[in-house]
Coordinates of C-alpha atoms in Angstrom, one line a residue:
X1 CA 0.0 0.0 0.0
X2 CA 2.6 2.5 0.5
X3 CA 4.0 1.7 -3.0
X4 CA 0.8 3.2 -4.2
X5 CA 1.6 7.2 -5.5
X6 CA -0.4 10.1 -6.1
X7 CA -0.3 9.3 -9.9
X8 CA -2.1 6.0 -9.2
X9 CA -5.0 7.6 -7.2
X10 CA -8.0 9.8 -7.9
X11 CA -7.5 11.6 -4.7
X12 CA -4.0 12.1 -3.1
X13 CA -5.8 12.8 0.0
X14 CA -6.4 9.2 0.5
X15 CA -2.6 8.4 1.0
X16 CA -1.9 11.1 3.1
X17 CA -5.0 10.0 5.4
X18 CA -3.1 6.4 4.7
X19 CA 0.5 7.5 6.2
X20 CA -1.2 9.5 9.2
X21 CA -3.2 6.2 10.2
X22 CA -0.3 3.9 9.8
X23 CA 2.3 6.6 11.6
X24 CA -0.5 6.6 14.6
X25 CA 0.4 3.1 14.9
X26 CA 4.0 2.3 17.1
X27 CA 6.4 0.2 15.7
X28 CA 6.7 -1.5 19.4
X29 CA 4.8 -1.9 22.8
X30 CA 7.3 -2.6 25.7
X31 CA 6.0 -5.8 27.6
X32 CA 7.2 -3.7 30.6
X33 CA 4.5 -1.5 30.7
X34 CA 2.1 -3.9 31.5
X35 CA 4.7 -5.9 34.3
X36 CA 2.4 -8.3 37.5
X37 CA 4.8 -8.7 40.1
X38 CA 3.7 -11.9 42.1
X39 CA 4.2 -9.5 45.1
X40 CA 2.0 -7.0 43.4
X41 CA -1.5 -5.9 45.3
X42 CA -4.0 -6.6 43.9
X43 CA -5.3 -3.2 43.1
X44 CA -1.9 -2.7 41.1
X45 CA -3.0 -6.0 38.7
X46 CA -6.8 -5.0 38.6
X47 CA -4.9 -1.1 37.6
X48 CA -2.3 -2.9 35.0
X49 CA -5.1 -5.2 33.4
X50 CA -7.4 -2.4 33.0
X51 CA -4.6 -0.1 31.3
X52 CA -3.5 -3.1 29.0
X53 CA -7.1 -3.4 28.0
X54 CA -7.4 0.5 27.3
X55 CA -4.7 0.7 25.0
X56 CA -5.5 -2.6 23.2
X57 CA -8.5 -0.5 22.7
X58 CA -6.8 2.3 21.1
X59 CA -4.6 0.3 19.2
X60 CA -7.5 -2.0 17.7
X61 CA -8.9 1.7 16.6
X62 CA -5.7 2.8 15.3
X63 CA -5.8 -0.4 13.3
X64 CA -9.5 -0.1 12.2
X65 CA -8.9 3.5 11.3
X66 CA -5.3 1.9 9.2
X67 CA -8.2 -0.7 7.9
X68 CA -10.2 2.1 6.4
X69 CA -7.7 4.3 5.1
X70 CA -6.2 1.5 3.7
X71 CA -9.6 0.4 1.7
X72 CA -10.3 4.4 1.3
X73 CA -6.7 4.1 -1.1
X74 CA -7.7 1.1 -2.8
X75 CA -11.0 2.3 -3.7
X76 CA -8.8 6.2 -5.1
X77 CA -6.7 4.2 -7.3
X78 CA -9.5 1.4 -8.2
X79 CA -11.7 4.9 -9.3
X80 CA -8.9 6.5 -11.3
X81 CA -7.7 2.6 -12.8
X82 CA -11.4 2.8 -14.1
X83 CA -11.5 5.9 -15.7
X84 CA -8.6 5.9 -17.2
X85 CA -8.9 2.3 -19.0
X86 CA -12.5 3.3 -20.0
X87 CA -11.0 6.5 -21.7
X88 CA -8.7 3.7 -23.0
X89 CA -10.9 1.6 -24.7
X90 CA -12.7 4.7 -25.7
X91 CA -9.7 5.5 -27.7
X92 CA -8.7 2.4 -28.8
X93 CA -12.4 1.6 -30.2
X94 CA -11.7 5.0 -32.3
X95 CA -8.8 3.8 -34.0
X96 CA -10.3 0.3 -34.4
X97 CA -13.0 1.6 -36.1
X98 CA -11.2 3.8 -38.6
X99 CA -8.8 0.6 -39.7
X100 CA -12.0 -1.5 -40.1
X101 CA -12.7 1.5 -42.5
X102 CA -9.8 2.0 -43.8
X103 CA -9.0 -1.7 -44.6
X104 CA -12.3 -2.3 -46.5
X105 CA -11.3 -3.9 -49.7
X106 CA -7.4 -3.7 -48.9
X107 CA -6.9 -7.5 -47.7
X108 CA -7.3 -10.4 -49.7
X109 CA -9.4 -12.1 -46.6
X110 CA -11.9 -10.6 -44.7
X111 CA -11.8 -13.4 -41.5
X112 CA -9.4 -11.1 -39.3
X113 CA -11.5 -7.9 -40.2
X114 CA -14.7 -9.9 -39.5
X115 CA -12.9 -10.6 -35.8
X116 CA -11.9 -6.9 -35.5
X117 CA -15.5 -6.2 -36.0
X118 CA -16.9 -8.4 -33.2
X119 CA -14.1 -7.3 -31.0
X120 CA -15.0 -3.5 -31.5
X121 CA -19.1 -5.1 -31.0
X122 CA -18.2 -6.3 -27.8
X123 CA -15.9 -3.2 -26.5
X124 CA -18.8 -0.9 -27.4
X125 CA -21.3 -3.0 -25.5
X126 CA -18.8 -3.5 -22.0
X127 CA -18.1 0.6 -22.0
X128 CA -21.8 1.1 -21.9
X129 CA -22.1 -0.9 -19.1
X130 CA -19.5 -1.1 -17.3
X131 CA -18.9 -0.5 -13.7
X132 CA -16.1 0.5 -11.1
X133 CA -15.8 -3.1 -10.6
X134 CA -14.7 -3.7 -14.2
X135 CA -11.6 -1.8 -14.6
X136 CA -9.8 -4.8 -15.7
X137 CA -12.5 -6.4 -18.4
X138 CA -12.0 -2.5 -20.1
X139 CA -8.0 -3.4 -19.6
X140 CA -8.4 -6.9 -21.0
X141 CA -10.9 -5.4 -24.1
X142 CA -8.1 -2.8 -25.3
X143 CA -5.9 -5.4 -25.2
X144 CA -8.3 -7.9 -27.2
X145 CA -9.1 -4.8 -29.9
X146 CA -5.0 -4.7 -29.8
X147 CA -4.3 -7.8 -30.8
X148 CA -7.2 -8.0 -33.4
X149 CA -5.9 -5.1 -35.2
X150 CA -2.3 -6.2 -35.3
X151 CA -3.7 -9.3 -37.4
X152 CA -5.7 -7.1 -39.8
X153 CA -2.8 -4.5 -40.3
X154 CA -0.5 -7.8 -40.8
X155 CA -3.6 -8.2 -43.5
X156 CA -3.2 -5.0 -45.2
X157 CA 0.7 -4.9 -45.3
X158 CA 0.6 -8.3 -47.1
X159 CA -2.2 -6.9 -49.5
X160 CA 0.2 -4.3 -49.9
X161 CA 2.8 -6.2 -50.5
X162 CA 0.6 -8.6 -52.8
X163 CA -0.5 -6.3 -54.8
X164 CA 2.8 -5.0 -56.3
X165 CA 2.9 -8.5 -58.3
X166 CA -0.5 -9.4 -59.4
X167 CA 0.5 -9.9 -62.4
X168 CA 3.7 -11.8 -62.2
X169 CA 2.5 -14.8 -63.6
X170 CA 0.9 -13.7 -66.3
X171 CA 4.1 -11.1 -67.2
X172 CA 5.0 -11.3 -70.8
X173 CA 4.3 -9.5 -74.4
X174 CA 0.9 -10.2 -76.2
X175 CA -0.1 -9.5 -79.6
X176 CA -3.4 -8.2 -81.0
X177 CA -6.1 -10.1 -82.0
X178 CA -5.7 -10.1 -86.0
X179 CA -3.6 -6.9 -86.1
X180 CA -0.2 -5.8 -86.1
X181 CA 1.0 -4.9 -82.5
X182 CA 1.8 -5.2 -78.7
X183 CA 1.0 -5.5 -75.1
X184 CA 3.7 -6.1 -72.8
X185 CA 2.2 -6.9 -69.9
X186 CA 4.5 -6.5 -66.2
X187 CA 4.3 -8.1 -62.8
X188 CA 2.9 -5.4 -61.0
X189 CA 0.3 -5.1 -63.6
X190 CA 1.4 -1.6 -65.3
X191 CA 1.7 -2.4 -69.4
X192 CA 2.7 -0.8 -72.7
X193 CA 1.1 -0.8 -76.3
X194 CA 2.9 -0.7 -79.6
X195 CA 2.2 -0.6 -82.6
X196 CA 3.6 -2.7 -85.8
X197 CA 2.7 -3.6 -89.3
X198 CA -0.2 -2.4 -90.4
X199 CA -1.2 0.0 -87.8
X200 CA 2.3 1.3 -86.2
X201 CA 0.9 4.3 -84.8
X202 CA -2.5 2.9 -84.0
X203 CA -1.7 2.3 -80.1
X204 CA 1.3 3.2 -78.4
X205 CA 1.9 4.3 -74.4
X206 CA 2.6 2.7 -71.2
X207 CA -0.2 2.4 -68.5
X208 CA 0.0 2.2 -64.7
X209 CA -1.5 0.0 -62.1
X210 CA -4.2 1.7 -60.1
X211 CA -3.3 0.4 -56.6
X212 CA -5.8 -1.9 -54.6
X213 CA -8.0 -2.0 -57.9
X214 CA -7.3 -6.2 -58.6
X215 CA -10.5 -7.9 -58.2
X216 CA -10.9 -12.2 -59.5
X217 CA -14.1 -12.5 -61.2
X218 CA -16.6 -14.7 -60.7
X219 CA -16.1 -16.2 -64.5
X220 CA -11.9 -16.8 -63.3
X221 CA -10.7 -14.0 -64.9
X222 CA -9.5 -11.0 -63.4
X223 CA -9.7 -7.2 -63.8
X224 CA -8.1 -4.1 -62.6
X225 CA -7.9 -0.3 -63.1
X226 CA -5.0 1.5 -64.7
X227 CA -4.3 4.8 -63.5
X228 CA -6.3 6.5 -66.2
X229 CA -9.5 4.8 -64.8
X230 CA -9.7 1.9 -68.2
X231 CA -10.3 -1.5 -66.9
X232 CA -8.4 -4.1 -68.1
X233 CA -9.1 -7.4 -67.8
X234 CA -6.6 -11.1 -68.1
X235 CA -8.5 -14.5 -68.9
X236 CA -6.7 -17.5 -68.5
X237 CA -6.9 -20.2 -71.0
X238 CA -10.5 -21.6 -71.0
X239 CA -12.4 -18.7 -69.5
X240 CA -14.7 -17.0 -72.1
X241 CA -14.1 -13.3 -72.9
X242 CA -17.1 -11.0 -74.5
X243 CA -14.7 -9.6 -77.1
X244 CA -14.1 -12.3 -78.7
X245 CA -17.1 -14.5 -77.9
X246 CA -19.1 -11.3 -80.2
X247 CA -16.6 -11.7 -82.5
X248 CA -16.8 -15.3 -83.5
X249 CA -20.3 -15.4 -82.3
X250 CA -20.9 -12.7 -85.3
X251 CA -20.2 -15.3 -88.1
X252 CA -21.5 -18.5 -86.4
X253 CA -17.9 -19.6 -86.4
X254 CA -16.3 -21.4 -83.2
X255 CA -14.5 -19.3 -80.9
X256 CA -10.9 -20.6 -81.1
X257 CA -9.0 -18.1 -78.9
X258 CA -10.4 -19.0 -75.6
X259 CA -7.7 -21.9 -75.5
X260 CA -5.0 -18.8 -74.9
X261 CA -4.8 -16.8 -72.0
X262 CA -5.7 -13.2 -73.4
X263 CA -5.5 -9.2 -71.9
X264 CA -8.6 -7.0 -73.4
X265 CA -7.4 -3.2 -72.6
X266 CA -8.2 0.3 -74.1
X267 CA -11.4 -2.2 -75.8
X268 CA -8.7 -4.0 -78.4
X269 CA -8.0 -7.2 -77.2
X270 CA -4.7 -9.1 -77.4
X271 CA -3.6 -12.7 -76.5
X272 CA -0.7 -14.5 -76.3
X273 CA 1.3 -16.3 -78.8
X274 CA -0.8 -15.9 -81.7

């Protein structure tokens, strides 16, 4: 208890009432004081008895006076423990919140946001209700919300990380669909266009990956944004594209590019190894 500082404790008061009780206390009581000769009269016993019984008295209200003060400094820092860890998870809720935001569509899994999000549920719900009693459950919940949002920042650093090489395995030049020219498409999934043949000057310019714009289809292919807001689109051997399903579909003739992965961007389509 006397480890306990000012700091710790809503009212100082509590520890100076603390020292005062504990100081009223003597470190010793001299066995002399309360001596019975076997010689003694025995008004000097009856006298000696009844003294050693007043001052157990005072002493067992020094100690109950100790007692108090003692739960009086307890109950200080219990009070200030309690407010601050509800201002705590206050907080902490706050900046929860805003990654759950913030992360929306930035991780390639949603199960650690989906935990964030019953963490920052349950948080909400104990600092409504919460009592003096429950200093540590607010402790325990910041620490919870903590440990929930170091897995969905892990989330969004690999995303991150992920997202610089979407295209890796897919890198490599294509060539348009029955025209002269180019698509060289990179790991991070920034390309370039050039012409050739008959149409040199038809398409030519490098594009840039809109970041955390990679989205897998539903039909397996995938899409994504380049930075001047076109979608471009990769279908991997197998998976139908409208381009070219229109194209063949136009003479009743069998669509025989499917069997190649392909890139449709700027609406021209391209494919590999034509």
């Amino acid at each position: 208890m006397t480890q306990i500082t000012d700091e710790q404790v809503d009212d100082a008061g509590t520890i100076d009432a603390f020292n005062d009780a504990l100081n009223d206390i003597p470190a010793t009581i001299s066995s002399g004081s309360y001596s019975c000769p076997a010689d003694g009269s025995a008004a000097d016993l009856k006298a000696t008895a009844q003294r050693a019984s007043d001052d157990l008295s005072v002493q067992n209200k020094r100690l109950d006076a100790l007692e108090k003060a003692s739960d009086a400094v307890e109950s200080s820092r219990d009070s200030k423990s309690f407010d601050t860890n509800k201002t705590a998870l206050r907080d902490k809720i706050d900046a929860a919140q805003s990654l759950l935001d913030s992360s929306d569509g930035n991780v390639d899994d949603d199960a650690n946001r989906q935990t964030l999000s019953s963490s920052i549920d349950s948080a909400n719900a104990l600092l409504g209700a919460a009592k003096a009693e429950d200093s540590e459950k607010l402790a325990q919940a910041s620490s919870d919300l903590d440990d929930a949002m170091a897995a969905v920042n892990g989330d969004v650093q690999a995303y991150r990380e992920a997202d610089q090489a979407r295209c890796s395995a897919w890198a490599g030049t294509y060539s348009v669909f029955q025209a002269g020219g180019t698509l060289t498409l990179n790991a991070d999934c920034s390309y370039s266009e050039a012409g050739s043949g008959p149409m040199p000057d038809a398409f030519i310019g490098s594009f840039q990956y809109q970041a955390h714009s990679f989205v897998a289809n539903d039909d397996g292919s995938y899409s994504w944004r380049n930075t001047d807001g076109d979608t471009v689109s990769y279908y991997p051997s197998g998976v139908h594209d409208p381009a070219s399903d229109e194209y063949f579909a136009h003479d009743g003739s069998v669509n025989t590019v499917v069997q190649y992965p392909r890139v449709n961007a700027d609406m021209l389509f391209f494919r590999s190894t034509w």
